[in-house]
Every structure is written in C-alpha cells, then in structure tokens.
Short mmCIF file of C-alpha atoms and ligand atoms in Angstrom, two decimals:
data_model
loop_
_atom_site.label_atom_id
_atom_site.label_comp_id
_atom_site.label_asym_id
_atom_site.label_seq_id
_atom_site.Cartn_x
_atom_site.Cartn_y
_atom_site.Cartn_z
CA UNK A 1059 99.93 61.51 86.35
CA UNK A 1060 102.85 62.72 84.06
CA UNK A 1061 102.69 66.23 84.06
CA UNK A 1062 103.30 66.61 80.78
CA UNK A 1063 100.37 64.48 79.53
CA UNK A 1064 98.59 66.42 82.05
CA UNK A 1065 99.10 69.88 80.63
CA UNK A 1066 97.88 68.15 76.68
CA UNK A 1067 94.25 68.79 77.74
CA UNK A 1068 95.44 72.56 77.60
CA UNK A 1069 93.65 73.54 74.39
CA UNK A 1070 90.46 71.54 75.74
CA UNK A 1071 90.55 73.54 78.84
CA UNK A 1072 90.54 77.01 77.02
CA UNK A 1073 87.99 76.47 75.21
CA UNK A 1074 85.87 75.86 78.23
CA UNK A 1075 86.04 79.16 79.87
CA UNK A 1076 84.26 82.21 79.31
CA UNK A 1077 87.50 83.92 77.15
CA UNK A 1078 86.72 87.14 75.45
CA UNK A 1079 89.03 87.37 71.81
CA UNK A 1080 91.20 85.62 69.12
CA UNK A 1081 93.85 83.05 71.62
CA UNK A 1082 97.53 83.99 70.23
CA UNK A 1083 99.57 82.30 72.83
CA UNK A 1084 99.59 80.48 75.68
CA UNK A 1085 103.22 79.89 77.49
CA UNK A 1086 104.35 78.75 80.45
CA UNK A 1087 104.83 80.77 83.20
CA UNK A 1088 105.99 81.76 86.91
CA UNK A 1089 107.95 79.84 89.43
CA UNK A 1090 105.75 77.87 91.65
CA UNK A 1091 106.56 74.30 93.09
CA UNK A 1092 103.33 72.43 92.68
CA UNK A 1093 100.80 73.84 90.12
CA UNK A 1094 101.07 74.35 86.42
CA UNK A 1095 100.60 78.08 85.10
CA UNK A 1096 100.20 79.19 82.00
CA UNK A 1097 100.45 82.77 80.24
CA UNK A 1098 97.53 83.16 77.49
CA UNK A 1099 97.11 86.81 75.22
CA UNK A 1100 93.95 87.39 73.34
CA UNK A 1101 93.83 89.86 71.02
CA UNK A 1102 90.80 91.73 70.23
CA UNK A 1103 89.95 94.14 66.94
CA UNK A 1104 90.53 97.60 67.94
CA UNK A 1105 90.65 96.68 71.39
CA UNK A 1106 94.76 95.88 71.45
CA UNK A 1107 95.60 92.12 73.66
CA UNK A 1108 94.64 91.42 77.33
CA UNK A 1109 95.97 88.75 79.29
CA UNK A 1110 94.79 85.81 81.38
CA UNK A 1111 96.38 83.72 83.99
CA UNK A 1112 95.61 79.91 83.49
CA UNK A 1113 96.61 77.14 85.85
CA UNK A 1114 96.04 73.57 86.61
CA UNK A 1115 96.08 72.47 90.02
CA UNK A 1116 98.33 69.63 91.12
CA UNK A 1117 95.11 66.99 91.90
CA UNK A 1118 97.57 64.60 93.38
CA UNK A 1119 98.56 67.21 96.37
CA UNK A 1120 94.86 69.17 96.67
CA UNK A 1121 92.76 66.38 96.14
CA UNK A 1122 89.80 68.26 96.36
CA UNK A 1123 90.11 70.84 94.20
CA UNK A 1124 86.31 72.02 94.20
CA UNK A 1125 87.30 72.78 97.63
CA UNK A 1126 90.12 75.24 96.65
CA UNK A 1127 87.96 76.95 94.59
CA UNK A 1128 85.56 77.11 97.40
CA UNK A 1129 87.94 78.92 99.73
CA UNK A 1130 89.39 81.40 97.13
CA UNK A 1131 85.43 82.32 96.07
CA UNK A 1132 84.78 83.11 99.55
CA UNK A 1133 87.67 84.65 100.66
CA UNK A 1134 87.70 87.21 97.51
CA UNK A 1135 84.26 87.67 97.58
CA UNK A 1136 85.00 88.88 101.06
CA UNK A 1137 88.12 90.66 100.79
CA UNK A 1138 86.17 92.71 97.68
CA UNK A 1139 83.43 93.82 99.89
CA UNK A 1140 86.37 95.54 101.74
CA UNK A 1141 88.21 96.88 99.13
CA UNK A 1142 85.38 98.24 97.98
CA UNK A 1143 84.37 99.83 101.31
CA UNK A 1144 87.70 101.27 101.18
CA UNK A 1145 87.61 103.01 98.01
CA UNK A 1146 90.60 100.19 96.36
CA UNK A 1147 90.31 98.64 93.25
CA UNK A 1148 88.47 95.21 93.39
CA UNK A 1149 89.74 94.39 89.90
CA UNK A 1150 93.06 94.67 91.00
CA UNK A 1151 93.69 94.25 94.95
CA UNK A 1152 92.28 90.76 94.95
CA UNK A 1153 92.15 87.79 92.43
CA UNK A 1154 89.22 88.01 90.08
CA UNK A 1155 88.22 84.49 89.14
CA UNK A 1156 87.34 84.16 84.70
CA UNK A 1157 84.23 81.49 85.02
CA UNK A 1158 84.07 78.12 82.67
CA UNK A 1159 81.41 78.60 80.17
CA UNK A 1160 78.67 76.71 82.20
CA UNK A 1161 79.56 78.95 85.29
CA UNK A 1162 81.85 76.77 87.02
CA UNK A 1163 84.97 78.39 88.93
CA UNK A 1164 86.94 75.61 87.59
CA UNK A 1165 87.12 73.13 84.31
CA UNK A 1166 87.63 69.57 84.91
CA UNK A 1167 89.15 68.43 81.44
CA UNK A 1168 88.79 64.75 80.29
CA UNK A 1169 91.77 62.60 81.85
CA UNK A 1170 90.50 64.43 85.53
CA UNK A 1171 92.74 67.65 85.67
CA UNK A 1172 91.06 70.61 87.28
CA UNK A 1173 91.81 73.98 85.48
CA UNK A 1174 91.15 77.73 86.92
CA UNK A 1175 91.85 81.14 85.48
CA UNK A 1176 92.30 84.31 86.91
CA UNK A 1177 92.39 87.61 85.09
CA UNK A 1178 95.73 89.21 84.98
CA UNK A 1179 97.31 91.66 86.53
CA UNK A 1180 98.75 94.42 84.75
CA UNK A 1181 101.12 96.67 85.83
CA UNK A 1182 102.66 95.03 88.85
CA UNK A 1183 105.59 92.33 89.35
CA UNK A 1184 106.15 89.20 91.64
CA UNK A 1185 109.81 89.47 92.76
CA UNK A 1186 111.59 86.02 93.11
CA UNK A 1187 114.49 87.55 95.50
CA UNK A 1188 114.34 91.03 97.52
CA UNK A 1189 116.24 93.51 95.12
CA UNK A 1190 114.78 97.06 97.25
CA UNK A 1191 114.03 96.70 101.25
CA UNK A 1192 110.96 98.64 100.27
CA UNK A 1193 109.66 96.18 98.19
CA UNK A 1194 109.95 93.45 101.38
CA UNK A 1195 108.25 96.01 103.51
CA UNK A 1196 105.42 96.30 101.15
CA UNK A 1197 105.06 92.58 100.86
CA UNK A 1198 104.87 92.44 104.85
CA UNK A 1199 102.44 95.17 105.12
CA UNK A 1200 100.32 93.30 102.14
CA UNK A 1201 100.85 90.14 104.05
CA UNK A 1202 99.42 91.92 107.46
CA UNK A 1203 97.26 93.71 106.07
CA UNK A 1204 95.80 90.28 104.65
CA UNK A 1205 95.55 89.21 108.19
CA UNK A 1206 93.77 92.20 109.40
CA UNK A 1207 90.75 92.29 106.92
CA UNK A 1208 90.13 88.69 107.51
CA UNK A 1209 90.62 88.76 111.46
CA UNK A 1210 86.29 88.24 111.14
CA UNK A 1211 86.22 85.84 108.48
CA UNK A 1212 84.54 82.84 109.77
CA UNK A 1213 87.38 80.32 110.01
CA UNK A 1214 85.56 77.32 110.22
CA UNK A 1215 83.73 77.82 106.71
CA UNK A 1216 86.84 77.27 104.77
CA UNK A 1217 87.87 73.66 104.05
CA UNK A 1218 90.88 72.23 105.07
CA UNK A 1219 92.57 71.80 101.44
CA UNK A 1220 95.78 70.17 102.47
CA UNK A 1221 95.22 68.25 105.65
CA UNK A 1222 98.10 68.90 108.36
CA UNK A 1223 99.78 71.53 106.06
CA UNK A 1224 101.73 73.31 108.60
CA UNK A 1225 101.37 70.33 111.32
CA UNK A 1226 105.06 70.08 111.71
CA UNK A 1227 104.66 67.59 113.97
CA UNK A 1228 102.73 65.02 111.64
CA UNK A 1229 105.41 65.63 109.05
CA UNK A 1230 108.19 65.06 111.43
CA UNK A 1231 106.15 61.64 111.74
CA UNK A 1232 105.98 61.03 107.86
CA UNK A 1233 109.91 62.05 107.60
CA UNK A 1234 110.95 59.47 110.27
CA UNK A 1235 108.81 56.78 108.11
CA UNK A 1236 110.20 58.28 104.73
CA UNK A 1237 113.81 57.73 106.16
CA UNK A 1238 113.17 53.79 107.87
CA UNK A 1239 111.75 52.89 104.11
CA UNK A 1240 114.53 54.62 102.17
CA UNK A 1241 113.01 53.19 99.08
CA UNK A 1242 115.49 55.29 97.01
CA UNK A 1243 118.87 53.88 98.92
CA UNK A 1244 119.40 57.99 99.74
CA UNK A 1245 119.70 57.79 103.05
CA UNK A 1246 123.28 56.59 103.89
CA UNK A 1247 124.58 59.70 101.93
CA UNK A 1248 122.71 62.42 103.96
CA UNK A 1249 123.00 61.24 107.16
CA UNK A 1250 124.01 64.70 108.73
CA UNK A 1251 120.87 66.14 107.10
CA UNK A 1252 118.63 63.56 108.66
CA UNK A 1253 120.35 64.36 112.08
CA UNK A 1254 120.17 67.65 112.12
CA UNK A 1255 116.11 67.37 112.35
CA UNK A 1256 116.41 64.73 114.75
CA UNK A 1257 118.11 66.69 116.61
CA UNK A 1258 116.10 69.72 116.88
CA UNK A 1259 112.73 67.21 117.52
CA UNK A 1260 111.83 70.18 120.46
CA UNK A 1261 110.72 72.46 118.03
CA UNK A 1262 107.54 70.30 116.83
CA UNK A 1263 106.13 70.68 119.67
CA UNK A 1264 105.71 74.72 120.73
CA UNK A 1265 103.17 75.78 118.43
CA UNK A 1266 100.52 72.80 118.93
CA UNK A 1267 101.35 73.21 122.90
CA UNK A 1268 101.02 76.66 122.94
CA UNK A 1269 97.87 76.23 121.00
CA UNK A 1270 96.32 73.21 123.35
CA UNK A 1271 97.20 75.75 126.71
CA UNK A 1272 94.87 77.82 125.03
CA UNK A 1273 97.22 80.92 124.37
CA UNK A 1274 97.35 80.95 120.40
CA UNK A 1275 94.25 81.43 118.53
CA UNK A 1276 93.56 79.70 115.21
CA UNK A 1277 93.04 82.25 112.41
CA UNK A 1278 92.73 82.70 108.55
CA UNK A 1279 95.93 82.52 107.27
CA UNK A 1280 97.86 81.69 103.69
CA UNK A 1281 100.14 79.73 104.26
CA UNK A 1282 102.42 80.27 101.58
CA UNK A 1283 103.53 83.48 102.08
CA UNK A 1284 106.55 83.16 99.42
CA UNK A 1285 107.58 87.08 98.24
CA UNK A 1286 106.43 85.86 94.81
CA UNK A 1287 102.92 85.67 96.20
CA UNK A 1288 102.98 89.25 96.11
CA UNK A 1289 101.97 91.97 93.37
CA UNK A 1290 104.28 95.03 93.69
CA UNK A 1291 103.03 98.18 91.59
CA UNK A 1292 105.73 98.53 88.49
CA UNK A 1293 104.69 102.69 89.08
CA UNK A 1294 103.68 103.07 92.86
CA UNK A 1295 105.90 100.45 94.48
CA UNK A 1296 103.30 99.46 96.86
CA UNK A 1297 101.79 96.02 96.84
CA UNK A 1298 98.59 95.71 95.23
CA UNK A 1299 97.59 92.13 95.62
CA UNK A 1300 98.09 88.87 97.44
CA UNK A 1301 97.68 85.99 95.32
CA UNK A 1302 98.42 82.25 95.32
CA UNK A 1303 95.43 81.68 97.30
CA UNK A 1304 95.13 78.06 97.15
CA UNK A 1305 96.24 77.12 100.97
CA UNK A 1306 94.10 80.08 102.68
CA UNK A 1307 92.96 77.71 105.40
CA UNK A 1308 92.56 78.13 109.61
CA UNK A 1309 96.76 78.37 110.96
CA UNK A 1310 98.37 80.31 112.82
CA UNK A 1311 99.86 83.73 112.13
CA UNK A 1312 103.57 83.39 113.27
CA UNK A 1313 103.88 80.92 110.56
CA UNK A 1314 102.55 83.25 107.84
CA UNK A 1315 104.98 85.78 109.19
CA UNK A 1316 107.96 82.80 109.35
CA UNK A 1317 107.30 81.66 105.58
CA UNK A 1318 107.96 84.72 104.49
CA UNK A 1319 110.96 85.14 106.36
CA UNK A 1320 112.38 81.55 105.17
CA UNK A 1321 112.11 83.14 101.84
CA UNK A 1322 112.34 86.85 101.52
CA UNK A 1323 115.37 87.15 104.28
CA UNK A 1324 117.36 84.63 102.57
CA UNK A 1325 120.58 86.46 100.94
CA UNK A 1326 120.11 83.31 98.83
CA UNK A 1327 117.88 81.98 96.52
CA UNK A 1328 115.95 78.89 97.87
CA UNK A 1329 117.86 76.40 95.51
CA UNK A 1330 121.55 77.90 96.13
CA UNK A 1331 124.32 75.38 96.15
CA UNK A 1332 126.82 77.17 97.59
CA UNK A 1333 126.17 77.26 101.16
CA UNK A 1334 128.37 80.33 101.88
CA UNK A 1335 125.90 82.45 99.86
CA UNK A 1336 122.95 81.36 102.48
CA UNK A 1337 122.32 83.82 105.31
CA UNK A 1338 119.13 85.35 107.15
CA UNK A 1339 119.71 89.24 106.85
CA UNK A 1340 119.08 91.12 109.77
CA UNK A 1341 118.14 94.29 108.02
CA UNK A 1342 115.33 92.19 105.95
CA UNK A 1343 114.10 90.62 109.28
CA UNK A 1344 113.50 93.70 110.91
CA UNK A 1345 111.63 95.75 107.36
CA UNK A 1346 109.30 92.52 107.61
CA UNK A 1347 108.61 92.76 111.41
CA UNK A 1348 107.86 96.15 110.90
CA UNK A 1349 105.72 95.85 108.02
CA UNK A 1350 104.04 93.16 108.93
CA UNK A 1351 102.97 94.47 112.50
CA UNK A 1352 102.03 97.51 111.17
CA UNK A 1353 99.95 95.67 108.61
CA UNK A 1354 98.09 93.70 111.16
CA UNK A 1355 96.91 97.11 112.57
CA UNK A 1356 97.30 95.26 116.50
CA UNK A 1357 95.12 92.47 115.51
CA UNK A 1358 97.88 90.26 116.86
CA UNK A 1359 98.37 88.69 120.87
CA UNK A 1360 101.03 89.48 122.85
CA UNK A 1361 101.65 85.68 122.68
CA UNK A 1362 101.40 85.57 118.83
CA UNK A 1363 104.08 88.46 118.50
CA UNK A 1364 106.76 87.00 121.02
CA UNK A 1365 106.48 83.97 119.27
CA UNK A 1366 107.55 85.35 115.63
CA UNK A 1367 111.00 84.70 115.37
CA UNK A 1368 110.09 81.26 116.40
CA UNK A 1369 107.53 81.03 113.08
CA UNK A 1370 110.28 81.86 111.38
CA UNK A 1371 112.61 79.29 112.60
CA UNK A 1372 109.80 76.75 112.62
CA UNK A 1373 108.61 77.38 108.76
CA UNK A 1374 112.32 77.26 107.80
CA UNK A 1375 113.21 74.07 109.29
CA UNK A 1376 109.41 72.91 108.11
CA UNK A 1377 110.57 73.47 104.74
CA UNK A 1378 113.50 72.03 104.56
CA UNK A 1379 112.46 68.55 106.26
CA UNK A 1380 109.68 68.60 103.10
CA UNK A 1381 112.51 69.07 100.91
CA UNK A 1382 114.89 66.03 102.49
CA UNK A 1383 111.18 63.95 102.26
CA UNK A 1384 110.33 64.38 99.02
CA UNK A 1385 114.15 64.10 98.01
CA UNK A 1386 114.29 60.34 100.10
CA UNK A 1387 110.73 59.46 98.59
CA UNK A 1388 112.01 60.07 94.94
CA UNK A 1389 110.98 63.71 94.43
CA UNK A 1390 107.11 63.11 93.92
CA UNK A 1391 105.99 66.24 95.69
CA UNK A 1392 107.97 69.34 94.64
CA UNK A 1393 108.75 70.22 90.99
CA UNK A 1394 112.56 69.57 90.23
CA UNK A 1395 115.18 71.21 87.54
CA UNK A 1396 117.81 68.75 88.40
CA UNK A 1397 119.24 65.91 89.62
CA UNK A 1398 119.65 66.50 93.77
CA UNK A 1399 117.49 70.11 93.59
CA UNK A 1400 115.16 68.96 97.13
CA UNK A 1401 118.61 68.32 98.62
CA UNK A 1402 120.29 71.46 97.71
CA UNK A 1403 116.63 73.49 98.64
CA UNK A 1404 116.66 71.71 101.90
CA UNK A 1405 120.52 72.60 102.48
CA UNK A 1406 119.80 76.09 102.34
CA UNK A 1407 117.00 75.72 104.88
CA UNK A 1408 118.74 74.05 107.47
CA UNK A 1409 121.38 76.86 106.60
CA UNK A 1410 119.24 79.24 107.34
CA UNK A 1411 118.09 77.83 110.43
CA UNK A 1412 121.40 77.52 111.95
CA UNK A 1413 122.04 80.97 111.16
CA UNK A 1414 118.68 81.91 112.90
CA UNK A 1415 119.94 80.02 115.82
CA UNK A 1416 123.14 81.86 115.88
CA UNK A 1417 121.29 85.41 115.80
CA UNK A 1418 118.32 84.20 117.85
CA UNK A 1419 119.01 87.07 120.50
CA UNK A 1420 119.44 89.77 117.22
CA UNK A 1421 116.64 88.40 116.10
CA UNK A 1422 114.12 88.23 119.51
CA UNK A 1423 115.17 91.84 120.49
CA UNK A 1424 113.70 93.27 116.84
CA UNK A 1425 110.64 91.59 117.55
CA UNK A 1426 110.74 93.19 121.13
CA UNK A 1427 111.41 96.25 119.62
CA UNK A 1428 108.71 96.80 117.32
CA UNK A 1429 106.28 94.61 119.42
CA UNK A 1430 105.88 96.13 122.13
P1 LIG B 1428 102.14 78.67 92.27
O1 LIG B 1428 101.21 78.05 93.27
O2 LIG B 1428 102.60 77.69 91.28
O3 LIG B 1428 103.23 79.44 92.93
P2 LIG B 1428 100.86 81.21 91.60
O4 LIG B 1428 99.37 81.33 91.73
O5 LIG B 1428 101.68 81.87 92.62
O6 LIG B 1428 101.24 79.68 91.42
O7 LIG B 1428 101.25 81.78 90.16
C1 LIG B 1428 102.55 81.68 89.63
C2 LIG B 1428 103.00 83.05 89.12
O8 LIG B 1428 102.05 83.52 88.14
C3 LIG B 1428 103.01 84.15 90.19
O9 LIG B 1428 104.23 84.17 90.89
C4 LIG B 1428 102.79 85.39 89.36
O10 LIG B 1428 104.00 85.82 88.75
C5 LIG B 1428 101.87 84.92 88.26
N1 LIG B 1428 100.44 85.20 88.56
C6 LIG B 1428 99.56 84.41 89.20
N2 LIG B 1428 98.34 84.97 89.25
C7 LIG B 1428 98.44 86.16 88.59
C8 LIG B 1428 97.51 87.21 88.25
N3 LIG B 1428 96.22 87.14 88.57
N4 LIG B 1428 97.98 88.27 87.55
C9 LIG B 1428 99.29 88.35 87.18
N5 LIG B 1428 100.19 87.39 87.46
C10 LIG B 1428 99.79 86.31 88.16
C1 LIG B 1429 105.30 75.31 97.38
O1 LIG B 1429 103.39 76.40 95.03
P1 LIG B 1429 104.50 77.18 95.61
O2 LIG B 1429 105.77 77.07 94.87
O3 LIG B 1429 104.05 78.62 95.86
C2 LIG B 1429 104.59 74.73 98.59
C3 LIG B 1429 104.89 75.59 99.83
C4 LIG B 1429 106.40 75.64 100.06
C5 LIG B 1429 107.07 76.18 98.80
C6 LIG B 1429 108.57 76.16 98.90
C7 LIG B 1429 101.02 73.60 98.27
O4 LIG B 1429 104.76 76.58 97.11
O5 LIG B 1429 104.29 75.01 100.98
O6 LIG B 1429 106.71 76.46 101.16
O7 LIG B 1429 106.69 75.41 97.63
N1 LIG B 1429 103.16 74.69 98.35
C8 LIG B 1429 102.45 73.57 98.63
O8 LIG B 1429 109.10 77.03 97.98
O9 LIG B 1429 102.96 72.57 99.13
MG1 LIG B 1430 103.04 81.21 94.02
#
C-alpha cells in the first residue's frame, strides 16, 4: 500500500486512542527504515503540552502486527516489574504503551493499517551518529543490561514477528533468487557487489552450526540494536531506555552486540557515498565491548563472547546483502530518499566489513581482553 495513502487514516487513528487534551500537531518524526512515526503535542488548560509518540507499523513486513504488540506488552510488563524492584523509573526506563479507547494496544484504522502509541520521553535524545564515546558506552551497557534482565524471560512465549530475521543463511538464499530474476535489469551494473557476498558464502554458516553443535544458546534478544534505539539522558548522560521494540524475538546475542557495531562504530553514516569516509573505529569497538560485557553482568558463554567480533562482521555483511536485495527487487523493503540510496547503504556495509577483515586480529584481541 502507498505509504502515503497509508498515513491519511492519521486523524482516524487519533481519535481512537485514549489521548488526554486539545491535539495541536502531529509531525513526522525520527529516522527509522520501515515504520511510520509521528510527533503529536496536546495541550492542556493550566497543565502546559505533553507529548505522544504515534506510529504505524509497516503491515507488509510484520504481518502480524497483534503479535508485535504481544511481545512488547510482555516484555515491558516484565522489564517494569524489574525496574520497579530496582527502585528505576517505570515511566521512563521502558516504553509505556497509550491504549485505543476500547483497550486495545493497537488501532486498526479502516483501509487495514495497524497504529500504536507510546508516551514520550522527555528529557533524553536518540543519537543518529556517536558524537561522545560515553554516549556509545552507555548505549552498550543499556543494550547489556537489556540482555541481563531478560536472561529468564521465557523465550518461547514471544512470537516470531519476522520469520528468519537474522537467518543469514535464508537471506543469502532469497539474494541468490533476487539476483537470477533481476526484474529491475540492476544486476549487470553491480556485479562486484554481488561477488563480494558470494564470495564470503562461509560466513552463513557459523552461527546456525555453532548453534546445531549445541554451543550457542537461543536467547531474548532485539535485534535492532541501531544507537538510535537508545534514550540518552539530555542531564545525566546515561541511557534511560531501550526502545524500538518491535523485533524482540528468541536470537542470539553476538548479533545484538554486532548490529550495534555495524552502526555505532561506523566513522560514517549508514548512507555515506563517499567510501573513504567509511571505517570501523577501533576506539568505538572496544567502549562497546566494554559496555556491553559489563552490561550483561557475565550472563554471557565463553562461546558467545569469543564469537563477538564475528556478530559484528556477520550483522554488517547481513545488512548490507538486505540493502543490495531490496535495491535489485526495486526498493520495496527499506524506506528510500533517493535514487540508488540501498546501493550506497549497502556500499558502506561491505566497506565496513572489509575493514573488519583487515583489523580482525585488533579487533579479536579487544574482545580477549575484556572477555576474559
Ligand atoms: P523505527 O522502527 O522506525 O526506527 P522507533 O520506534 O525507533 O521507530 O522510533 C523512531 C524515533 O522516534 C526514535 O529514534 C526516537 O527518536 C523516537 N521515539 C520512539 N519512541 C519514543 C518514545 N517513547 N519517546 C521519545 N521518543 C521516541
Ligand atoms: C531497519 O526500523 P529501523 O530503521 O530501526 C531494519 C533493521 C536494519 C536497519 C538498517 C524491521 O531498522 O533490521 O538493520 O533498518 N528493521 C527491520 O538501518 O527490518
Ligand atoms: Mg528505531
């Protein structure tokens, strides 16, 4: 569905949910690939504005969306219990879901779109690029720390809400399909980005292997572990709250750790063109190892640890054989700005993976170093 038709139901889905106040705007807002999210302020009399986060989920990539809502209204409802026992702010450390009028965590408008709001919050700031190491130390600790409280959630409540999400090696199936139909005549012209995952086909296969010998436990994990998903205090400069909860589903750790690394340790922004700008920064590798083991509090295996710098390679080159997909397919998936943006986001990943390959020993002693 057009996206733009699909945002027109707008209106009717505000005045669905259980808003408090007079609606004075409603703009869009925030970064993100797939969903739609909007910025609304209600003013009240003598009670100043307050501010509400309102998205629609993409219905075309989570197709059940009462099955998102599911997972975040369990996994909050947990991590609250905790915060609470903890003495934290439950208002603020976790998403707090606004209900539709008839008590539904989500709105289903009339064309079929599925809206959700979360109250907002104040007072803290989603970075798109690391401007302070402390801040990317924060957002590994958050990230950890996110691992550690729900190291006894019961995995296999939560619904799997994007089948195969991190299964590279399914999508290293659908990319080898995507590239035989070429339905968009792209191909010919990025050859050299089609070989270089061809050529790295070995890398598919440690995770799931490691995983069938037994030696890499399934866990709750986010699986999109962008820095962006992460509230940073505008006062205390610690992180207050994970958010972007939508792919919380059974993975693996490493590649919670490795998204963030594709991201954060970038000396690039994910959609740079010029390749010369692209690097993984050693410094910002080793703040998020740190932070992010300390976060987990020793919740994670040996095996898991020695294998982080290979989530991080993984997730990288993951990301950027999505990118070349969607870009051959026609750019169905992933929002675009421009003409060619999947190609230049999955230049920078491959990039950044070759750069990872050229400081894998940098990279493996910093895990050994903090791991151990
Ligand atoms: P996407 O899946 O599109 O990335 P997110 O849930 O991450 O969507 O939201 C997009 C942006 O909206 C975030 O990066 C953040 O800036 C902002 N945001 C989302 N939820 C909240 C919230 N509860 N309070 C304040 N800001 C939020
Ligand atoms: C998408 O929604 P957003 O922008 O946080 C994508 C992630 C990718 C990321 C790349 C559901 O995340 O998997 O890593 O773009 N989310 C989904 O920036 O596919
Ligand atoms: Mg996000």
């Amino acid at each position: 569905m057009d996206r733009e038709y699909a945002c027109s139901k707008r209106e009717e889905a505000i005045s669905n949910f259980r808003f408090v106040g007079k609606l004075e705007s409603a703009t869009p807002y925030g970064n993100g690939h797939i969903n739609d999210t909007f910025l609304l302020v209600f003013s009240q009399p003598d009670m100043g504005n307050h501010r509400v986060i309102l998205q629609r989920l993409n219905n075309e990539i989570f197709k059940k969306p009462e099955e998102v809502m599911a997972n975040i209204l369990g996994v909050t409802s947990y991590l609250k219990k905790q915060i609470i026992a903890n003495n934290g702010d439950p208002d603020r450390e976790t998403l707090n879901i606004i209900l539709t009028k008839d008590g539904k965590p989500f709105y289903k408008d009339s064309i079929g779109s599925y809206w959700r709001a979360y109250f907002f919050i104040e007072g803290a700031t989603c970075f798109e690029k690391v401007e302070k190491e402390e801040d990317f130390y924060e957002s590994a600790y958050a990230f950890g720390h996110f691992q550690m409280l729900l190291s006894d959630y019961p995995a296999d409540t939560l619904y799997e809400t994007i089948v195969g999400f991190h299964d590279t090696a399914s999508r290293f199936e659908t990319f080898k399909k995507v590239v035989q139909a070429d339905v968009c005549g792209r191909a010919s012209a990025v050859q050299e980005e089609i070989n270089f995952v061809l050529q790295r086909e070995e890398l598919i296969h440690i995770l799931p292997d490691m995983f069938q010998a037994g030696k890499l436990p399934l866990r709750v994990t986010h699986n999109d572990t962008k820095l962006n998903n992460i509230m940073i205090d505008n006062c205390t400069g610690k992180a207050v709250c994970v958010i972007d909860l939508d792919t919380v589903m059974p993975g693996f750790a490493v590649n919670d750790f490795g998204d963030s690394i594709r991201f954060g340790a970038s000396t690039a922004a994910e959609d740079e063109r010029d390749l010369e700008k692209v690097s993984c920064d050693m410094a910002l590798f080793e703040c998020y190892v740190k932070g992010y083991l300390k976060g987990c509090e020793g919740k994670l295996t040996d095996t898991e640890v020695s294998l982080l710098a290979a989530g991080a390679k993984l997730m990288t080159f993951e990301c950027g054989m999505r990118f070349l997909t969607d870009y051959l397919d026609g750019d169905h998936y992933f929002k675009i700005h421009r003409e060619g943006h999947n190609l230049d986001r999955c230049r920078t990943q491959f990039k950044l993976v070759q750069d990872m390959e050229n400081k894998w020993d940098t990279m493996t002693k910093i895990v050994e170093k903090y791991g151990s």
